[in-house]
Coordinates of C-alpha atoms in Angstrom, one line a residue:
M1 CA 0.0 0.0 0.0
S2 CA 1.4 3.4 -1.0
L3 CA 0.2 7.0 -1.2
S4 CA -1.0 8.5 -4.4
L5 CA 0.9 11.5 -5.6
E6 CA -1.8 13.9 -4.4
E7 CA -1.9 12.2 -1.0
L8 CA 1.9 12.5 -0.8
H9 CA 1.7 16.2 -1.5
L10 CA -0.9 16.6 1.3
Y11 CA 1.2 14.6 3.7
N12 CA 4.3 16.7 2.9
Y13 CA 2.2 19.8 3.6
M14 CA 1.2 18.5 7.0
K15 CA 4.9 17.8 7.8
M16 CA 5.6 21.5 7.1
V17 CA 2.5 22.8 8.8
P18 CA 1.8 20.2 11.6
V19 CA -1.3 22.1 12.9
S20 CA -3.7 23.2 10.2
L21 CA -7.2 24.5 10.2
Q22 CA -9.6 22.0 8.6
T23 CA -10.5 24.7 6.0
E24 CA -6.9 25.2 5.2
T25 CA -6.3 21.5 4.7
E26 CA -9.3 21.3 2.4
N27 CA -8.1 24.3 0.4
V28 CA -4.6 22.9 0.1
Y29 CA -5.8 19.5 -1.1
R30 CA -8.2 21.2 -3.6
Q31 CA -5.3 23.1 -5.0
I32 CA -3.2 19.9 -5.2
L33 CA -6.0 18.3 -7.2
N34 CA -6.3 21.4 -9.5
N35 CA -2.5 21.2 -10.1
S36 CA -3.0 17.6 -11.2
N37 CA -5.8 18.6 -13.5
Q38 CA -8.3 16.9 -11.3
S39 CA -11.6 18.5 -10.4
G40 CA -14.8 17.6 -8.5
E41 CA -15.8 17.0 -4.9
F42 CA -13.7 14.9 -2.6
N43 CA -14.1 13.3 0.9
L44 CA -11.4 14.8 3.0
K45 CA -12.0 12.3 5.8
A46 CA -11.5 9.4 3.4
V47 CA -8.3 11.1 2.0
L48 CA -6.8 11.4 5.5
A49 CA -7.8 7.9 6.4
S50 CA -6.0 6.6 3.3
I51 CA -2.9 8.6 4.3
N52 CA -3.1 7.3 7.9
N53 CA -3.2 3.7 6.7
V54 CA 0.2 4.2 5.2
I55 CA 2.0 6.5 7.6
K56 CA 0.8 4.6 10.7
K57 CA 3.6 2.0 10.1
F58 CA 6.1 4.9 10.6
N59 CA 4.3 5.9 13.9
F60 CA 2.6 9.0 12.4
E61 CA -1.1 9.9 12.2
I62 CA -3.1 12.9 11.1
V63 CA -5.8 13.5 13.8
E64 CA -8.9 15.7 13.8
A65 CA -9.6 17.9 16.8
V66 CA -11.1 21.1 18.0
D67 CA -8.8 23.9 19.1
E68 CA -9.6 24.4 22.8
V69 CA -9.2 28.2 22.6
T70 CA -10.6 29.1 19.2
G71 CA -13.2 26.3 18.9
K72 CA -12.1 25.8 15.3
D73 CA -11.7 22.4 13.7
I74 CA -8.1 21.5 13.0
H75 CA -5.9 18.7 11.7
C76 CA -2.6 17.8 13.4
L77 CA 0.2 15.5 12.4
I78 CA 1.4 13.7 15.4
C79 CA 4.0 11.1 16.2
T80 CA 2.2 8.2 17.9
K81 CA 5.4 6.9 19.3
A82 CA 6.0 10.2 21.2
R83 CA 2.8 9.7 23.1
S84 CA 4.7 7.6 25.6
N85 CA 7.4 10.2 26.4
T86 CA 7.5 14.0 26.7
Q87 CA 11.2 14.0 25.9
K88 CA 11.3 14.4 22.1
T89 CA 15.0 13.5 21.7
D90 CA 14.4 12.2 18.2
F91 CA 13.5 15.6 16.9
Y92 CA 15.1 18.2 19.1
D93 CA 18.3 18.9 21.1
K94 CA 18.4 18.2 24.8
T95 CA 17.9 21.8 25.8
T96 CA 14.7 22.2 23.7
C97 CA 13.3 18.9 25.0
E98 CA 14.0 19.9 28.6
L99 CA 12.4 23.3 28.0
L100 CA 9.3 21.8 26.6
S101 CA 9.0 19.4 29.6
K102 CA 9.4 22.3 32.0
I103 CA 6.8 24.4 30.2
I104 CA 4.4 21.5 30.3
E105 CA 4.9 21.1 34.0
E106 CA 4.5 24.8 34.7
C107 CA 1.4 25.1 32.6
V108 CA -0.2 22.0 34.1
K109 CA 0.4 23.2 37.6
S110 CA -0.6 26.8 36.9
E111 CA -4.1 27.9 37.8
N112 CA -4.6 29.5 34.4
S113 CA -2.7 26.9 32.5
R114 CA -0.1 29.5 31.3
V115 CA 3.4 30.6 32.3
S116 CA 5.2 33.9 31.6
E117 CA 7.7 34.0 28.9
I118 CA 10.2 35.4 31.4
T119 CA 9.8 32.3 33.5
C120 CA 10.5 30.1 30.5
L121 CA 13.7 32.0 29.6
N122 CA 14.9 31.7 33.2
V123 CA 14.7 27.9 33.5
T124 CA 17.7 25.9 34.4
T125 CA 18.7 23.0 32.2
S126 CA 21.0 20.1 32.7
T127 CA 23.0 21.4 29.7
N128 CA 23.5 24.7 31.5
A129 CA 22.2 26.4 28.4
K130 CA 22.6 30.2 28.1
K131 CA 19.6 32.4 27.9
S132 CA 20.2 33.0 24.2
S133 CA 20.1 29.3 23.6
I134 CA 16.9 28.9 25.6
Q135 CA 15.3 31.8 23.7
S136 CA 16.1 30.0 20.5
S137 CA 14.6 26.8 21.8
L138 CA 11.5 28.6 22.8
Q139 CA 11.1 30.2 19.4
R140 CA 11.5 26.8 17.8
L141 CA 8.7 25.4 20.0
I142 CA 6.5 28.3 19.1
Q143 CA 7.2 28.0 15.4
D144 CA 6.6 24.2 15.5
K145 CA 3.3 24.7 17.3
W146 CA 4.2 23.0 20.5
V147 CA 3.4 26.1 22.5
V148 CA 1.6 29.3 21.9
S149 CA 2.8 32.8 22.8
E150 CA 0.2 35.5 23.5
S151 CA 0.9 38.8 25.3
G152 CA 4.0 37.6 27.1
K153 CA 2.3 34.4 28.2
I154 CA 3.1 30.8 27.0
S155 CA 0.5 28.1 26.9
L156 CA 0.5 24.6 25.5
G157 CA -0.4 24.3 21.8
M158 CA -2.8 21.8 20.4
R159 CA 0.1 19.8 19.1
S160 CA 1.3 19.2 22.6
L161 CA -2.1 18.4 23.9
L162 CA -2.8 15.9 21.1
E163 CA 0.6 14.2 20.8
L164 CA 1.6 14.3 24.5
E165 CA -1.8 13.7 26.1
L166 CA -0.9 10.3 27.5
P167 CA 2.3 11.2 29.2
I168 CA 0.7 14.4 30.5
K169 CA -2.1 12.3 32.0
N170 CA 0.4 9.8 33.5
Q171 CA 2.8 12.4 35.0
Y172 CA 0.3 15.0 36.2
S173 CA -2.8 13.1 37.1
N174 CA -3.2 15.1 40.3
Y175 CA -3.2 18.4 38.4
I176 CA -5.0 18.0 35.1
K177 CA -8.8 18.3 34.5
F178 CA -11.0 16.7 31.9
C179 CA -13.8 18.6 30.2
G180 CA -17.2 18.0 31.9
L181 CA -18.8 17.5 28.5
C182 CA -16.4 15.8 26.0
K183 CA -14.3 14.2 28.7
S184 CA -11.0 15.0 27.0
L185 CA -8.1 16.8 28.6
V186 CA -8.8 20.5 29.0
M187 CA -6.2 23.1 29.9
Q188 CA -7.9 26.4 29.0
G189 CA -11.6 26.6 29.6
I190 CA -14.3 27.7 32.0
T191 CA -13.9 26.6 35.6
C192 CA -16.9 26.3 37.9
Q193 CA -16.3 27.9 41.3
E194 CA -18.9 25.6 42.9
C195 CA -17.7 22.1 41.8
E196 CA -14.3 23.1 40.3
S197 CA -15.1 21.2 37.1
R198 CA -13.6 22.7 33.9
T199 CA -15.3 22.8 30.5
H200 CA -13.9 23.7 27.1
F201 CA -15.1 27.1 25.8
H202 CA -16.5 25.5 22.6
C203 CA -18.1 22.6 24.5
L204 CA -19.9 25.1 26.8
E205 CA -21.0 27.2 23.8
K206 CA -22.7 24.1 22.2
Y207 CA -24.2 23.1 25.5
C208 CA -25.7 26.6 26.0
Q209 CA -27.1 26.6 22.5
L210 CA -28.7 23.2 22.8
N211 CA -30.3 24.1 26.1
N212 CA -31.3 27.6 25.0
L213 CA -29.1 29.3 27.6
S214 CA -28.0 32.9 27.0
A215 CA -24.5 34.2 27.9
T216 CA -25.8 35.7 31.1
N217 CA -27.7 32.5 32.1
R218 CA -25.1 29.9 31.4
V219 CA -24.7 27.1 34.0
C220 CA -22.2 24.5 34.8
P221 CA -23.0 21.3 32.9
I222 CA -22.0 19.2 35.9
C223 CA -23.6 20.8 39.0
K224 CA -26.0 23.1 37.2
E225 CA -24.9 26.1 39.2
S226 CA -24.6 29.5 37.6
L227 CA -21.3 30.3 35.8
S228 CA -21.9 34.0 35.9
Q229 CA -19.0 34.3 38.4
A230 CA -16.9 31.5 36.9
A231 CA -13.2 31.9 36.8
D232 CA -12.0 31.9 33.3
D233 CA -8.7 30.0 32.9
M234 CA -7.7 32.6 30.4
D235 CA -8.1 36.4 30.5
C236 CA -10.9 37.5 28.2
S237 CA -8.5 40.0 26.6
S238 CA -5.7 37.6 26.1
S239 CA -6.9 36.5 22.7
D240 CA -9.2 38.0 20.1
E241 CA -10.1 34.4 19.0
T242 CA -11.4 33.2 22.3
V243 CA -14.8 31.6 21.8
A244 CA -17.6 33.8 23.2
I245 CA -20.7 32.3 24.6
S246 CA -23.3 34.0 22.5
D247 CA -27.1 34.2 22.8
P248 CA -28.9 31.3 21.0
P249 CA -31.2 32.1 18.1
A250 CA -34.5 33.4 19.3
K251 CA -36.5 30.7 17.4
R252 CA -34.3 27.8 18.4
S253 CA -36.3 25.1 20.2
R254 CA -35.1 23.5 23.4
T255 CA -33.3 20.2 22.9
S256 CA -33.6 17.6 25.6

């Protein structure tokens, strides 16, 4: 079993852009087909499944997910072998690997799942790396989508959450939380002050829409207490793309 030329081009794109919006993936593959003088509709899920059937033998997989901050559908190329170890020595130098591990630890233990960039630059590594070297490593992690930099704060990117979910669960079981609705790992979301459960922004938005709840009347999906005073794990002003809980359409009927 091998990849078609078009599938190979898409796979190469994912290697260069490991985290891609679903719409971007679709547009790239459509352009690939156009360049091959092919037209018509295509099933992207089937295309990705075909690619995964080939690359899985090399411990790679293209997975579908929802960005926990923006709520947008994404595709991410992950190394399935790396799911058992946060030390990515096969791809990065020791300083970069240690920096990623320390960022993961700091973010997981932080109340808002973020750490300041200054804290990242001041970490001590076993390689006794200089600050300039650590800064280069941090920029590499940002560029490769392992972490996200926003207003001087560093948080875990979706690539880290998807590829390193298992080791994060194993190493930090006393710190991590799982979304009250989708049950997957959640770092940045809405935390209920009553029961301390945490819910993805996008999961809560869907929950409120399905239950005809306005932004001012949203409740915790676990304990049903009001979330009007809920502590957001991320400052509302930290990202323009943060999902807002909007009022449902006026004519939308309640779904049980």
